[in-house]
CSV table of N, CA and C in Angstrom, one decimal:
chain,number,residue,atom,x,y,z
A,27,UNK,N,25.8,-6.6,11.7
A,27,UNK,CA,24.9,-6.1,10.7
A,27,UNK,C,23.6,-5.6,11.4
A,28,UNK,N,23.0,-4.4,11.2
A,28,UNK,CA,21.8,-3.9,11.8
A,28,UNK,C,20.5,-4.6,11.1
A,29,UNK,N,19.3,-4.2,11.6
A,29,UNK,CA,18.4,-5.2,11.1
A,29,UNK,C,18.0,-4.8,9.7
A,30,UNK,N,18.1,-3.3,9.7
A,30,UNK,CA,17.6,-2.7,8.4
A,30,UNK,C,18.9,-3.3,6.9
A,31,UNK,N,19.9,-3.6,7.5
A,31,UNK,CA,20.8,-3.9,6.8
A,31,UNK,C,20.5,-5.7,6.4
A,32,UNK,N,20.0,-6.2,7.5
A,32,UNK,CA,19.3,-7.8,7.5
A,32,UNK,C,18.3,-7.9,6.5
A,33,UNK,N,17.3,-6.8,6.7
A,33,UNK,CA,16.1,-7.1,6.2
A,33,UNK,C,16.3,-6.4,4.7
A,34,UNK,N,17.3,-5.7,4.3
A,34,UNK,CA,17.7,-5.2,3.1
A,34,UNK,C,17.8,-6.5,1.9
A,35,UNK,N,18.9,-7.2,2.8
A,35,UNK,CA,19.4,-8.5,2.4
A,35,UNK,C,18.6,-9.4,1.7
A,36,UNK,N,17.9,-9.6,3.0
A,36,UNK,CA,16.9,-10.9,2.9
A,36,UNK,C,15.7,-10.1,1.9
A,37,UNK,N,15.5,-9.3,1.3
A,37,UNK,CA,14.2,-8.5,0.9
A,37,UNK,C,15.2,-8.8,-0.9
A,38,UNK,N,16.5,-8.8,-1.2
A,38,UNK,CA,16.9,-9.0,-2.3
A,38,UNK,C,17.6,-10.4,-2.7
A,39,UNK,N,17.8,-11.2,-1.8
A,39,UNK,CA,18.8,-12.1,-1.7
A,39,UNK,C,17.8,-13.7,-3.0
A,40,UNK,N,16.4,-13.2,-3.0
A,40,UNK,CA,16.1,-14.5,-4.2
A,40,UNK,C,16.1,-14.1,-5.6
A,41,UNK,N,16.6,-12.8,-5.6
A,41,UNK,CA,16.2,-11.9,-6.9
A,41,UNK,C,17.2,-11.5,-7.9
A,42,UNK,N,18.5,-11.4,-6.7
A,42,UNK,CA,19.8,-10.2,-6.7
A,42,UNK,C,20.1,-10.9,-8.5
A,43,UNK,N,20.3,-12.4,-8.6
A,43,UNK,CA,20.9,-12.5,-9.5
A,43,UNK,C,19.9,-12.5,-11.2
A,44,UNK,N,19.0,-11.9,-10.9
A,44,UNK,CA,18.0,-11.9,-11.8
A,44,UNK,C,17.4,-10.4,-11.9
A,45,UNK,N,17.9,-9.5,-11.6
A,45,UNK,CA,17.6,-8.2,-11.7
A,45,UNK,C,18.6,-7.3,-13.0
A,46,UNK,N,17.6,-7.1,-13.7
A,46,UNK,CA,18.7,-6.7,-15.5
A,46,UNK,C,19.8,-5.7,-14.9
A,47,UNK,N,20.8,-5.8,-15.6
A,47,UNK,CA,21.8,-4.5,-15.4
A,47,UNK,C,21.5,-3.0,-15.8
A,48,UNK,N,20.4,-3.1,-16.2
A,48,UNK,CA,20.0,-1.3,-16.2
A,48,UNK,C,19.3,-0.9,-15.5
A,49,UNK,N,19.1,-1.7,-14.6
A,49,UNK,CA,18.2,-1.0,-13.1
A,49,UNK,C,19.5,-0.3,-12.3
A,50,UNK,N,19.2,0.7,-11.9
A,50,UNK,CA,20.3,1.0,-11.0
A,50,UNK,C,19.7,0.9,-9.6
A,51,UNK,N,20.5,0.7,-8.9
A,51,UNK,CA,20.6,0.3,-7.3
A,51,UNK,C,20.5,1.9,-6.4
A,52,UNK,N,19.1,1.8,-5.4
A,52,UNK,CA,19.0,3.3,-5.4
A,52,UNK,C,18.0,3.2,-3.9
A,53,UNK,N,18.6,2.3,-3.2
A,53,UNK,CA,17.8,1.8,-1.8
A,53,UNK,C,18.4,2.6,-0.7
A,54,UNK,N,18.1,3.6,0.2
A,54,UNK,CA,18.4,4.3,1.3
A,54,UNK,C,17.7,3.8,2.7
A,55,UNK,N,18.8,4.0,3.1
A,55,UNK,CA,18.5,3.3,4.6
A,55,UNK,C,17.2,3.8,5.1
A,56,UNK,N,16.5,5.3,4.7
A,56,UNK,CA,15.3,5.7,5.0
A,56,UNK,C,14.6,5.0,4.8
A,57,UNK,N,14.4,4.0,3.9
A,57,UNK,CA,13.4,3.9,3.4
A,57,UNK,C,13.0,2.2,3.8
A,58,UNK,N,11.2,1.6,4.0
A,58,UNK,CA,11.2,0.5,4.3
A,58,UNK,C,12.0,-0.7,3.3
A,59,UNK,N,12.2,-0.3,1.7
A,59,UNK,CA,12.6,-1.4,1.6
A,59,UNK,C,13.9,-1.6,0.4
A,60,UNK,N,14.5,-2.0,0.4
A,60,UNK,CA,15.2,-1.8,-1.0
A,60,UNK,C,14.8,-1.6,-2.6
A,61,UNK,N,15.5,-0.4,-3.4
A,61,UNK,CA,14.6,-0.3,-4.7
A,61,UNK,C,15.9,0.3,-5.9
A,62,UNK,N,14.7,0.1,-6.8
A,62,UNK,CA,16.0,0.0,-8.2
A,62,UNK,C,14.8,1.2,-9.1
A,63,UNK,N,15.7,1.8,-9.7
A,63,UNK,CA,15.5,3.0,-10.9
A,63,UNK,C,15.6,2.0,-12.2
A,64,UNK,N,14.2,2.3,-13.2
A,64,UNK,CA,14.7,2.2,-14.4
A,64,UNK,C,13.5,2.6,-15.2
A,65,UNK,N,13.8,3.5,-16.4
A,65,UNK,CA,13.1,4.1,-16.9
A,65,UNK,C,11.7,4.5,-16.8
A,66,UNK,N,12.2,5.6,-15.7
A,66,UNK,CA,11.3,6.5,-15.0
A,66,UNK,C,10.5,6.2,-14.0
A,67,UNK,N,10.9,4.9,-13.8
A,67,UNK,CA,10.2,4.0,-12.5
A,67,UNK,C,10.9,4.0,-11.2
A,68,UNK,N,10.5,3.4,-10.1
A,68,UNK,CA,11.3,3.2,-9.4
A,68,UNK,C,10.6,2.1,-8.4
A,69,UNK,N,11.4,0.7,-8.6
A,69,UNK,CA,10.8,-0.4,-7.9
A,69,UNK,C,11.1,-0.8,-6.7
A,70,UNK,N,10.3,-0.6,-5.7
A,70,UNK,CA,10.5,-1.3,-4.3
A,70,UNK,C,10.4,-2.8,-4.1
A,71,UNK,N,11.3,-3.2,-3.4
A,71,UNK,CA,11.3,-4.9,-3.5
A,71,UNK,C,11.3,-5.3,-2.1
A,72,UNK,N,9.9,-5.7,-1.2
A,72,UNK,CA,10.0,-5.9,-0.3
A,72,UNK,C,9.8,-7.5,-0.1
A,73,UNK,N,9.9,-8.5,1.5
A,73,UNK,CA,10.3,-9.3,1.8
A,73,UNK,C,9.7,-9.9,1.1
A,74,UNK,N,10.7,-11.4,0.7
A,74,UNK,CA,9.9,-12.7,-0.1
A,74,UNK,C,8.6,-13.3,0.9
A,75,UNK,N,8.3,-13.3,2.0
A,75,UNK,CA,8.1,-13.6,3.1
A,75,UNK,C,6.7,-12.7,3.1
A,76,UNK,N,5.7,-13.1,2.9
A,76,UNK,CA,4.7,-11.9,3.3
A,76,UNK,C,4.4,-11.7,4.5
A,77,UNK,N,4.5,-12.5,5.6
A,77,UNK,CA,4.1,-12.3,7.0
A,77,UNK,C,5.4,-10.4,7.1
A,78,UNK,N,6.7,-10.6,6.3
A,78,UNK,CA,7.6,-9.8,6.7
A,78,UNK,C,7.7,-8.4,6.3
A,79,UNK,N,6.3,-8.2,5.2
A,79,UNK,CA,6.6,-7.4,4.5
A,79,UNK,C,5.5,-5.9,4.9
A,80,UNK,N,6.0,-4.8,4.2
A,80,UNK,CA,6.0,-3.9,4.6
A,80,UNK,C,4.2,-3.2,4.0
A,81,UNK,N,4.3,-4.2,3.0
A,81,UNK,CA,2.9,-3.7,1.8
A,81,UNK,C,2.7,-5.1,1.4
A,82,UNK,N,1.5,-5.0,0.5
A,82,UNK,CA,0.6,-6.2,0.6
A,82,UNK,C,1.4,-7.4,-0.5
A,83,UNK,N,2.1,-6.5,-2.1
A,83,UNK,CA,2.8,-7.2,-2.5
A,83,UNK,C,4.3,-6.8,-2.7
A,84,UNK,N,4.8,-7.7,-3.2
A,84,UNK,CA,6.1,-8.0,-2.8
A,84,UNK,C,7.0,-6.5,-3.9
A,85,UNK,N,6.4,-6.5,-4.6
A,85,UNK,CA,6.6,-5.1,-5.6
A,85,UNK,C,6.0,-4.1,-5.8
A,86,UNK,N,6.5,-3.1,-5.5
A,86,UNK,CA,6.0,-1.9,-6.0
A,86,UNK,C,6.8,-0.8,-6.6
A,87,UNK,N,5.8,-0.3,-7.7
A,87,UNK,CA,6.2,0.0,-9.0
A,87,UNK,C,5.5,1.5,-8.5
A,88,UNK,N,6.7,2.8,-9.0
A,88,UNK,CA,6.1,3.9,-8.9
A,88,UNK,C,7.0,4.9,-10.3
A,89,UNK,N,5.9,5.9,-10.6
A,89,UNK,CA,6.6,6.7,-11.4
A,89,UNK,C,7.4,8.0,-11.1
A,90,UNK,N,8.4,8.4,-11.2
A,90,UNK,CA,9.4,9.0,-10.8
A,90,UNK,C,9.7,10.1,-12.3
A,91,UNK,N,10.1,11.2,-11.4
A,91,UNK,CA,10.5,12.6,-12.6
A,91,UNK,C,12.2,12.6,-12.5
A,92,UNK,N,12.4,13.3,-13.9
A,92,UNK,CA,14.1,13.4,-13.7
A,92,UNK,C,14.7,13.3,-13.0
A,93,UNK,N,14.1,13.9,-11.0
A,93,UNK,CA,15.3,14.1,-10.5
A,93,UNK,C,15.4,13.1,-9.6
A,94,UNK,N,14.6,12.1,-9.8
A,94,UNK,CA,14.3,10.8,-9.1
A,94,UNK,C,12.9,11.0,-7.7
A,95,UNK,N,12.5,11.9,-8.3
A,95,UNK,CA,11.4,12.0,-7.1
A,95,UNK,C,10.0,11.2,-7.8
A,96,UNK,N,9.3,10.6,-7.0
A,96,UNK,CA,8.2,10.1,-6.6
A,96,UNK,C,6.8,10.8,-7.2
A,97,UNK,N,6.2,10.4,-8.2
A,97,UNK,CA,5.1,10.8,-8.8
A,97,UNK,C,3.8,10.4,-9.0
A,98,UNK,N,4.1,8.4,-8.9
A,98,UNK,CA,2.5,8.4,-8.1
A,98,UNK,C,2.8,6.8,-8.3
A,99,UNK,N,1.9,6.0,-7.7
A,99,UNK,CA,2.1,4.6,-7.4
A,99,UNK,C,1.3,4.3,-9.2
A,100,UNK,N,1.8,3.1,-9.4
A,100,UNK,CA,1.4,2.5,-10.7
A,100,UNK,C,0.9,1.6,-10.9
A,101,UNK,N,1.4,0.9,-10.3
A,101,UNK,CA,1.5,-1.0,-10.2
A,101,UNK,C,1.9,-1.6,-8.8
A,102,UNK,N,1.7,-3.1,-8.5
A,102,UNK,CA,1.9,-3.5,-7.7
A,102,UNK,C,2.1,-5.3,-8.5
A,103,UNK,N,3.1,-6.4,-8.0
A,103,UNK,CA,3.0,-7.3,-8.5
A,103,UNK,C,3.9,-8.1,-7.7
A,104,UNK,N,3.7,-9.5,-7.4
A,104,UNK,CA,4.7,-10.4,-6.7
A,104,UNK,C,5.5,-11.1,-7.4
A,105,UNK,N,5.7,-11.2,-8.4
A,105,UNK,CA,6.8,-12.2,-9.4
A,105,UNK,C,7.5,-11.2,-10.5
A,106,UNK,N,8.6,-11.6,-10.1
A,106,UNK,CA,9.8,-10.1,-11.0
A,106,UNK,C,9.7,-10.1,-12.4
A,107,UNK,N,9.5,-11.2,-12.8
A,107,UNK,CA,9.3,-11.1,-14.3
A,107,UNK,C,7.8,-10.5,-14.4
A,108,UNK,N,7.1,-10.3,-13.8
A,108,UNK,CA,5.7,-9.5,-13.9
A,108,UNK,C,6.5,-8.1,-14.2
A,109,UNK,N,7.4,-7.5,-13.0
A,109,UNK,CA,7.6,-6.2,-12.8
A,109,UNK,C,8.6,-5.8,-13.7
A,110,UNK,N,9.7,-6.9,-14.5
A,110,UNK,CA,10.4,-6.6,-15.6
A,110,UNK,C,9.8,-5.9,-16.7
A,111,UNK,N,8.4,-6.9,-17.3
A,111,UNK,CA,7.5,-7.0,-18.3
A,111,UNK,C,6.8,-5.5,-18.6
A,112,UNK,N,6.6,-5.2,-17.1
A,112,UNK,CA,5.6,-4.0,-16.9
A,112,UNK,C,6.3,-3.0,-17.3
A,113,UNK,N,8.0,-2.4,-16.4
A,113,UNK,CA,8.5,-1.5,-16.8
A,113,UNK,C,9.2,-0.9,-18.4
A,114,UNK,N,9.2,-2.1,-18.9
A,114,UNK,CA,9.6,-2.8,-20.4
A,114,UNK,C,8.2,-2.3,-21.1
A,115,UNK,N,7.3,-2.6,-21.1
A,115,UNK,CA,5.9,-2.6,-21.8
A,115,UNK,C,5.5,-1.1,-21.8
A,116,UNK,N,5.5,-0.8,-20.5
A,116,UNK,CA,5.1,0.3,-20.3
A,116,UNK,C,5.7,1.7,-21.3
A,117,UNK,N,7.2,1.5,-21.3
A,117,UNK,CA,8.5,2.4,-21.7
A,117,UNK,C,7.9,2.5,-23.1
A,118,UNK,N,7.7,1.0,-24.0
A,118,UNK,CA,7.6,0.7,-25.3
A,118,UNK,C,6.0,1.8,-25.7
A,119,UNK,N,5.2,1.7,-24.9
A,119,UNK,CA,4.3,1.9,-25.2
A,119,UNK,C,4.2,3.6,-25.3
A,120,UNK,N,5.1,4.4,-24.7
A,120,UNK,CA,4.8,5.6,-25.1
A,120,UNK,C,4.9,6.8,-23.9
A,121,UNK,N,4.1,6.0,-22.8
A,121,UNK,CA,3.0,6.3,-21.8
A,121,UNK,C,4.1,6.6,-20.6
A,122,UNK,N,5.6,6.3,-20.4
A,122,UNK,CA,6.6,6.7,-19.8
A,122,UNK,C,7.3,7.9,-19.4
């Protein structure tokens, strides 16, 4: 296993079983860290470990156009039920 494949791992491995089934799985080896699409977001999930991580918190939340591109950073949060709440809230509210 290469390290980017390690550090994939260990960057989802306290989460994997708590991540809703409408996120889709959408992590490319380019990129520092593993991330999931869901309505019109797209969330980076870096190491549980902050000494390991790539940005200050462990989530980051960005807004994303149809074709899955990158539109501007939104949010940032360390606890997943924060980042569930947010992309949920947010959708509800209109502003998605």
């Amino acid at each position: 296993m290469t390290f980017k494949e390690t550090h994939f791992d260990e960057c989802l491995n306290d989460i994997k079983d708590n991540v809703p089934s409408d996120w889709k799985y959408v992590g490319w080896y380019g990129d520092e860290c593993p991330s999931y699409q869901v309505n019109g977001f797209q969330v980076f999930v870096d190491h549980p470990t902050p000494k390991k991580r790539t940005c200050a918190s462990r989530f980051g939340i960005g807004r994303i156009n149809e074709h899955g591109e990158w539109l501007e950073d939104v949010a940032e949060f360390d606890d997943l039920d924060d980042v569930i709440d947010f992309v949920k809230s947010d959708l509800n509210s209109g502003s998605a």
